[in-house]
Tab-separated table of C-alpha atoms in Angstrom:
chain	number	residue	atom	x	y	z
A	1	MET	CA	27.242	-45.497	28.120
A	2	ARG	CA	26.700	-43.619	31.379
A	3	LEU	CA	27.372	-43.353	34.682
A	4	ALA	CA	26.269	-45.443	36.905
A	5	PRO	CA	26.630	-44.376	40.936
A	6	ALA	CA	26.199	-47.200	43.602
A	7	SER	CA	23.272	-47.664	46.843
A	8	ARG	CA	22.854	-49.313	49.507
A	9	THR	CA	20.426	-51.671	48.142
A	10	PRO	CA	19.940	-51.759	43.870
A	11	SER	CA	18.259	-54.636	42.674
A	12	ILE	CA	19.832	-56.019	39.114
A	13	ARG	CA	16.592	-54.919	37.092
A	14	ALA	CA	18.980	-52.088	35.245
A	15	THR	CA	17.839	-51.293	31.974
A	16	GLU	CA	20.976	-48.883	32.026
A	17	THR	CA	22.801	-46.785	30.647
A	18	VAL	CA	25.744	-44.033	29.660
A	19	HIS	CA	26.130	-44.003	29.105
A	20	ARG	CA	25.986	-46.647	29.822
A	21	THR	CA	26.998	-45.571	31.645
A	22	ALA	CA	22.491	-44.443	33.812
A	23	PRO	CA	22.354	-43.680	37.321
A	24	THR	CA	19.048	-45.362	38.391
A	25	LEU	CA	17.511	-45.953	41.879
A	26	ALA	CA	18.249	-47.166	45.088
A	27	ASP	CA	15.863	-49.674	46.740
A	28	SER	CA	13.483	-50.178	42.857
A	29	ASP	CA	12.721	-51.711	39.949
A	30	LEU	CA	15.650	-50.611	38.546
A	31	GLY	CA	19.111	-51.131	39.073
A	32	SER	CA	21.936	-48.877	41.468
A	33	GLY	CA	22.338	-45.160	42.117
A	34	LEU	CA	22.681	-42.858	44.863
A	35	ASP	CA	20.412	-42.707	47.916
A	36	PRO	CA	18.444	-39.731	47.616
A	37	SER	CA	18.656	-39.222	51.225
A	38	PRO	CA	18.814	-35.732	52.847
A	39	GLU	CA	22.587	-36.042	53.432
A	40	GLN	CA	23.409	-36.411	49.998
A	41	GLY	CA	23.363	-32.750	49.444
A	42	LEU	CA	20.584	-33.315	46.555
A	43	ASP	CA	16.915	-32.675	48.714
A	44	PRO	CA	14.240	-32.218	45.626
A	45	ASP	CA	11.710	-29.515	45.171
A	46	LEU	CA	9.876	-30.134	47.632
A	47	ASP	CA	8.057	-26.225	46.728
A	48	GLN	CA	7.669	-27.295	43.192
A	49	PRO	CA	3.491	-29.032	42.367
A	50	PRO	CA	4.441	-33.008	41.654
A	51	ALA	CA	3.039	-32.330	37.794
A	52	GLY	CA	6.091	-29.983	38.399
A	53	ARG	CA	8.648	-31.454	39.388
A	54	ARG	CA	7.067	-34.902	36.745
A	55	PHE	CA	7.315	-32.604	33.480
A	56	ALA	CA	11.011	-31.419	34.588
A	57	GLY	CA	12.377	-34.836	34.865
A	58	VAL	CA	10.187	-36.042	32.211
A	59	ALA	CA	12.576	-32.961	29.975
A	60	THR	CA	16.199	-33.135	31.691
A	61	MET	CA	15.470	-36.950	30.696
A	62	ILE	CA	15.293	-36.279	27.543
A	63	GLY	CA	18.035	-33.707	27.059
A	64	SER	CA	20.742	-36.290	29.215
A	65	GLY	CA	20.099	-38.735	26.347
A	66	LEU	CA	20.530	-36.548	23.412
A	67	SER	CA	23.371	-35.606	25.648
A	68	ASN	CA	24.623	-39.193	26.226
A	69	GLN	CA	24.539	-40.290	22.557
A	70	THR	CA	25.720	-36.756	21.189
A	71	GLY	CA	28.673	-37.206	23.076
A	72	ALA	CA	30.047	-40.384	21.485
A	73	ALA	CA	29.017	-38.988	17.931
A	74	ILE	CA	31.622	-36.040	19.168
A	75	GLY	CA	34.340	-38.080	20.590
A	76	SER	CA	34.179	-40.460	16.950
A	77	HIS	CA	35.653	-37.150	15.192
A	78	ALA	CA	38.377	-36.896	17.551
A	79	PHE	CA	38.870	-41.282	16.511
A	80	PRO	CA	41.151	-39.814	12.785
A	81	VAL	CA	43.873	-38.272	15.592
A	82	ILE	CA	43.894	-40.445	18.714
A	83	GLY	CA	41.819	-43.280	18.439
A	84	PRO	CA	38.740	-44.790	20.245
A	85	VAL	CA	41.323	-45.770	22.947
A	86	GLY	CA	42.176	-41.886	23.544
A	87	VAL	CA	38.859	-40.491	23.223
A	88	VAL	CA	37.851	-42.824	26.052
A	89	ALA	CA	41.508	-41.929	28.271
A	90	VAL	CA	39.985	-38.835	28.423
A	91	ARG	CA	36.396	-39.510	28.902
A	92	GLN	CA	37.661	-41.392	32.241
A	93	TYR	CA	39.518	-39.194	33.387
A	94	VAL	CA	36.519	-36.475	33.333
A	95	ALA	CA	34.561	-39.051	35.008
A	96	ALA	CA	36.529	-39.560	37.401
A	97	ILE	CA	36.815	-35.627	38.189
A	98	VAL	CA	33.323	-35.315	37.565
A	99	LEU	CA	32.707	-39.027	40.730
A	100	LEU	CA	35.418	-37.933	42.698
A	101	ALA	CA	33.796	-34.101	43.489
A	102	VAL	CA	30.161	-36.013	44.449
A	103	GLY	CA	31.869	-39.096	45.883
A	104	ARG	CA	34.027	-37.687	48.587
A	105	PRO	CA	35.315	-41.506	48.282
A	106	ARG	CA	36.625	-41.619	52.294
A	107	LEU	CA	39.915	-44.452	50.680
A	108	ARG	CA	41.368	-44.683	53.954
A	109	SER	CA	38.661	-46.698	55.437
A	110	PHE	CA	38.334	-48.788	53.111
A	111	THR	CA	38.349	-52.645	53.769
A	112	TRP	CA	39.643	-54.830	51.678
A	113	TRP	CA	36.707	-56.742	51.488
A	114	GLN	CA	35.237	-53.485	50.198
A	115	TRP	CA	38.009	-52.960	48.131
A	116	ARG	CA	37.394	-55.684	45.692
A	117	PRO	CA	34.388	-54.976	44.000
A	118	VAL	CA	36.142	-51.165	43.864
A	119	VAL	CA	38.721	-52.606	41.631
A	120	GLY	CA	36.743	-55.458	39.597
A	121	LEU	CA	34.107	-52.345	39.047
A	122	ALA	CA	37.216	-49.888	37.473
A	123	VAL	CA	38.155	-52.597	36.023
A	124	VAL	CA	34.788	-53.073	34.208
A	125	PHE	CA	33.610	-49.512	34.083
A	126	GLY	CA	37.502	-49.025	31.424
A	127	THR	CA	36.341	-51.939	29.013
A	128	MET	CA	33.024	-51.202	28.717
A	129	ASN	CA	34.133	-48.069	27.196
A	130	LEU	CA	36.682	-48.682	25.174
A	131	SER	CA	34.677	-52.074	23.552
A	132	LEU	CA	32.007	-49.319	23.043
A	133	TYR	CA	33.694	-46.033	21.380
A	134	SER	CA	35.457	-49.439	18.695
A	135	ALA	CA	32.837	-50.560	18.141
A	136	ILE	CA	31.851	-47.327	17.644
A	137	ASP	CA	34.468	-46.747	14.861
A	138	ARG	CA	33.935	-49.631	12.763
A	139	ILE	CA	29.925	-50.014	12.885
A	140	GLY	CA	28.542	-46.501	14.269
A	141	LEU	CA	27.095	-45.039	16.731
A	142	GLY	CA	23.314	-46.885	16.324
A	143	LEU	CA	24.443	-50.452	16.608
A	144	ALA	CA	27.433	-50.254	18.709
A	145	VAL	CA	24.944	-48.808	21.131
A	146	THR	CA	22.062	-51.570	20.483
A	147	LEU	CA	24.354	-54.154	20.768
A	148	GLU	CA	25.398	-52.964	24.201
A	149	PHE	CA	22.522	-52.665	25.130
A	150	LEU	CA	21.460	-56.085	25.596
A	151	GLY	CA	23.609	-56.017	28.557
A	152	PRO	CA	21.193	-54.826	30.962
A	153	LEU	CA	18.080	-56.622	28.754
A	154	CYS	CA	19.427	-59.415	30.085
A	155	ILE	CA	20.479	-58.905	33.655
A	156	ALA	CA	16.586	-57.707	33.681
A	157	LEU	CA	15.154	-60.893	31.922
A	158	ALA	CA	17.618	-63.208	33.736
A	159	GLY	CA	15.591	-64.258	36.820
A	160	SER	CA	12.618	-64.054	35.452
A	161	ARG	CA	10.665	-67.224	35.139
A	162	ARG	CA	7.507	-64.546	33.437
A	163	ARG	CA	6.037	-65.867	29.814
A	164	VAL	CA	6.382	-62.439	28.588
A	165	ASP	CA	9.468	-62.148	29.664
A	166	ALA	CA	10.446	-64.932	28.216
A	167	CYS	CA	8.891	-64.015	25.152
A	168	CYS	CA	10.285	-60.714	25.021
A	169	ALA	CA	13.885	-62.325	25.477
A	170	LEU	CA	13.136	-64.539	22.564
A	171	VAL	CA	12.636	-61.342	20.610
A	172	ALA	CA	15.641	-59.444	21.428
A	173	ALA	CA	17.755	-62.516	20.732
A	174	ALA	CA	16.048	-62.517	17.268
A	175	ALA	CA	16.570	-59.100	16.319
A	176	VAL	CA	19.992	-59.351	17.169
A	177	VAL	CA	20.567	-62.900	14.995
A	178	THR	CA	19.351	-60.474	12.520
A	179	LEU	CA	21.220	-57.552	12.224
A	180	MET	CA	24.404	-60.087	12.637
A	181	ARG	CA	23.333	-62.006	9.882
A	182	PRO	CA	25.564	-63.055	7.160
A	183	ARG	CA	26.814	-60.195	4.733
A	184	PRO	CA	29.473	-58.974	2.573
A	185	SER	CA	28.906	-55.641	4.365
A	186	ALA	CA	29.153	-57.290	8.473
A	187	ASP	CA	31.465	-56.079	10.619
A	188	TYR	CA	31.927	-58.734	13.321
A	189	LEU	CA	35.024	-57.080	14.844
A	190	GLY	CA	32.938	-54.716	15.757
A	191	MET	CA	29.623	-56.397	16.436
A	192	GLY	CA	31.868	-58.139	18.469
A	193	LEU	CA	32.869	-55.757	20.122
A	194	GLY	CA	29.598	-54.151	20.941
A	195	LEU	CA	28.687	-57.616	22.731
A	196	LEU	CA	31.722	-57.345	24.484
A	197	ALA	CA	30.409	-53.650	25.951
A	198	ALA	CA	27.026	-55.636	26.758
A	199	VAL	CA	28.970	-58.734	29.078
A	200	CYS	CA	31.323	-55.517	30.460
A	201	TRP	CA	28.116	-53.066	31.100
A	202	ALA	CA	25.615	-56.485	32.345
A	203	SER	CA	28.734	-56.467	34.496
A	204	TYR	CA	28.150	-53.337	35.427
A	205	ILE	CA	24.793	-54.083	36.835
A	206	LEU	CA	26.243	-56.637	38.850
A	207	LEU	CA	29.273	-54.792	40.494
A	208	ASN	CA	27.986	-51.758	41.342
A	209	ARG	CA	24.696	-53.812	42.853
A	210	THR	CA	27.911	-55.485	45.221
A	211	VAL	CA	29.972	-52.020	45.418
A	212	GLY	CA	26.448	-50.484	46.168
A	213	ARG	CA	26.023	-52.595	49.524
A	214	ARG	CA	29.325	-52.961	50.726
A	215	VAL	CA	29.966	-49.078	50.408
A	216	PRO	CA	28.558	-46.596	51.507
A	217	GLY	CA	26.911	-43.759	49.146
A	218	ALA	CA	28.295	-42.831	45.673
A	219	GLN	CA	32.279	-43.452	47.374
A	220	GLY	CA	32.428	-47.013	45.606
A	221	SER	CA	31.744	-45.863	42.622
A	222	ALA	CA	33.839	-42.301	42.283
A	223	ALA	CA	36.628	-44.592	43.788
A	224	ALA	CA	36.225	-46.829	40.892
A	225	ALA	CA	35.576	-44.171	38.750
A	226	GLY	CA	39.199	-43.092	40.334
A	227	ILE	CA	41.443	-46.487	39.490
A	228	SER	CA	39.707	-46.805	35.958
A	229	ALA	CA	41.198	-43.404	34.973
A	230	LEU	CA	44.829	-44.363	36.715
A	231	MET	CA	44.618	-47.393	34.957
A	232	PHE	CA	43.801	-44.909	31.336
A	233	LEU	CA	46.037	-42.030	32.532
A	234	PRO	CA	49.689	-44.527	31.200
A	235	VAL	CA	47.676	-45.564	27.962
A	236	GLY	CA	46.620	-41.241	27.118
A	237	ILE	CA	49.859	-40.329	27.096
A	238	ALA	CA	51.074	-43.323	25.221
A	239	VAL	CA	48.405	-41.973	23.004
A	240	ALA	CA	49.320	-38.461	22.737
A	241	VAL	CA	53.397	-39.624	22.103
A	242	ARG	CA	52.251	-41.967	19.351
A	243	GLN	CA	49.752	-39.295	18.309
A	244	PRO	CA	50.268	-35.777	19.662
A	245	PRO	CA	46.489	-34.619	19.537
A	246	THR	CA	46.059	-31.148	17.672
A	247	VAL	CA	43.306	-29.096	19.641
A	248	SER	CA	40.351	-30.539	17.660
A	249	ALA	CA	40.826	-33.822	19.058
A	250	ALA	CA	41.453	-32.834	22.557
A	251	ALA	CA	39.022	-30.575	22.149
A	252	TYR	CA	36.211	-33.374	21.164
A	253	ALA	CA	37.459	-35.570	23.252
A	254	ILE	CA	36.791	-33.466	26.816
A	255	ILE	CA	33.631	-32.484	24.406
A	256	ALA	CA	32.721	-36.027	24.792
A	257	GLY	CA	33.439	-36.972	28.019
A	258	VAL	CA	31.626	-33.876	29.487
A	259	LEU	CA	27.741	-34.682	27.074
A	260	SER	CA	29.235	-38.476	27.791
A	261	SER	CA	29.736	-38.631	31.549
A	262	ALA	CA	28.976	-35.356	33.501
A	263	VAL	CA	25.960	-34.451	32.236
A	264	PRO	CA	23.680	-37.621	32.231
A	265	TYR	CA	24.949	-38.897	35.769
A	266	LEU	CA	24.101	-35.137	36.717
A	267	ALA	CA	21.024	-34.885	35.025
A	268	ASP	CA	19.532	-38.501	35.946
A	269	LEU	CA	20.414	-37.795	40.060
A	270	PHE	CA	17.802	-34.387	39.230
A	271	THR	CA	15.392	-36.761	36.697
A	272	LEU	CA	15.342	-39.509	39.716
A	273	ARG	CA	13.811	-37.541	42.630
A	274	ARG	CA	10.597	-36.859	39.741
A	275	VAL	CA	9.706	-39.472	38.304
A	276	PRO	CA	8.473	-42.897	39.078
A	277	ALA	CA	11.457	-45.366	38.809
A	278	GLN	CA	9.398	-47.161	35.851
A	279	ALA	CA	9.252	-44.460	33.779
A	280	PHE	CA	13.228	-43.962	34.299
A	281	GLY	CA	13.543	-47.390	32.700
A	282	LEU	CA	11.066	-47.352	29.968
A	283	PHE	CA	13.133	-44.354	28.640
A	284	MET	CA	16.425	-46.044	28.972
A	285	SER	CA	15.451	-48.079	26.522
A	286	VAL	CA	14.914	-45.536	24.068
A	287	ASN	CA	18.405	-44.902	23.951
A	288	PRO	CA	19.716	-47.210	21.081
A	289	VAL	CA	16.939	-45.369	18.845
A	290	LEU	CA	18.444	-41.888	20.058
A	291	ALA	CA	21.643	-42.990	19.156
A	292	ALA	CA	20.254	-44.708	15.638
A	293	LEU	CA	19.298	-40.773	15.205
A	294	VAL	CA	22.116	-39.262	16.692
A	295	GLY	CA	24.308	-41.426	14.506
A	296	TRP	CA	22.140	-40.670	11.259
A	297	ALA	CA	21.647	-36.636	12.235
A	298	GLY	CA	25.188	-36.195	13.117
A	299	LEU	CA	27.639	-38.458	11.159
A	300	GLY	CA	25.734	-39.680	8.305
A	301	GLN	CA	25.036	-43.115	9.534
A	302	SER	CA	22.450	-44.445	8.121
A	303	LEU	CA	20.748	-47.635	9.097
A	304	GLY	CA	19.010	-49.684	6.076
A	305	TRP	CA	15.115	-50.828	7.066
A	306	THR	CA	16.366	-54.321	8.207
A	307	GLU	CA	18.363	-52.622	11.018
A	308	TRP	CA	14.930	-50.885	12.069
A	309	ILE	CA	13.006	-53.301	12.254
A	310	SER	CA	16.012	-54.681	14.876
A	311	VAL	CA	16.916	-52.242	16.667
A	312	GLY	CA	12.420	-51.271	17.123
A	313	ALA	CA	12.748	-54.759	18.490
A	314	ILE	CA	14.990	-54.647	20.449
A	315	VAL	CA	13.808	-51.375	22.638
A	316	ALA	CA	9.957	-53.000	22.002
A	317	ALA	CA	11.061	-56.217	24.052
A	318	ASN	CA	12.523	-53.904	26.815
A	319	ALA	CA	9.206	-51.549	26.752
A	320	LEU	CA	6.658	-54.800	27.457
A	321	SER	CA	9.091	-55.968	29.576
A	322	ILE	CA	9.004	-52.460	32.010
A	323	LEU	CA	5.323	-51.863	31.180
A	324	THR	CA	4.402	-55.189	31.805
A	325	ARG	CA	5.785	-55.600	35.467
A	326	ARG	CA	3.836	-55.428	38.885
A	327	GLY	CA	4.559	-53.017	41.529
């Protein structure tokens, strides 16, 4: 899952992720994102034609999604040596370095009223990534990311009273039942970890909303990433002592952190200033498909036609919900 920096007034209609992990637009139909104001030091290219900015944004979205899922696939190569826990620990370190550099939080100025949701966000952030990577280890990239995606999808549909959203919820629920149907090869622990990641992602969205209201800019998300990295510091040391990483395993974990944290975060900051919020959310819903394709091409994790239909149904439910929204 990608990073999601907090904004001043985010809504809960997020579809993230790196994803996930993705940052989303402030004051829009998507979840939490950086305030795109000039004082953030991330001004859009005003001299570039609108069509050119949008094309660049779409290209960046594609690259961001592929980077996020490719990073997870590469990180899985380190599982036999340091396990999902070791890979996630390294990823948390990379995420902290990136967010602390961008957010530059003034920690001494934080009040307890601000610290409480930040600490909660840190716990959820670490648990989300750990459960996702553990699920990837057991059931594969495509199914793990699809189950995790149910978190933001449920948040997007929960507050709606539209009939179309109720139908989308039923379609998604039917897809989940199909994915988790009893069969000899079913790994229910892996599926449960994927659903835990979904719960954490939903909690992450709601906590980001609170953090965005209480802490200016990306300072809250940066502080949460730093705390999460500190929480994983003894975990990383224990893993290194018990299972000394090889050079290749350490490289895989670091690459996973860069591709799944740093690249998507910075790419989405670029994208969110060049494409409409609706288009960003619609593309984010394709991430389960990208994960399945990367898992198939890079890891040899093929899905049956039933699984592909279920993944497509969940993606279609989210896409339909977004496309039929007004404003």
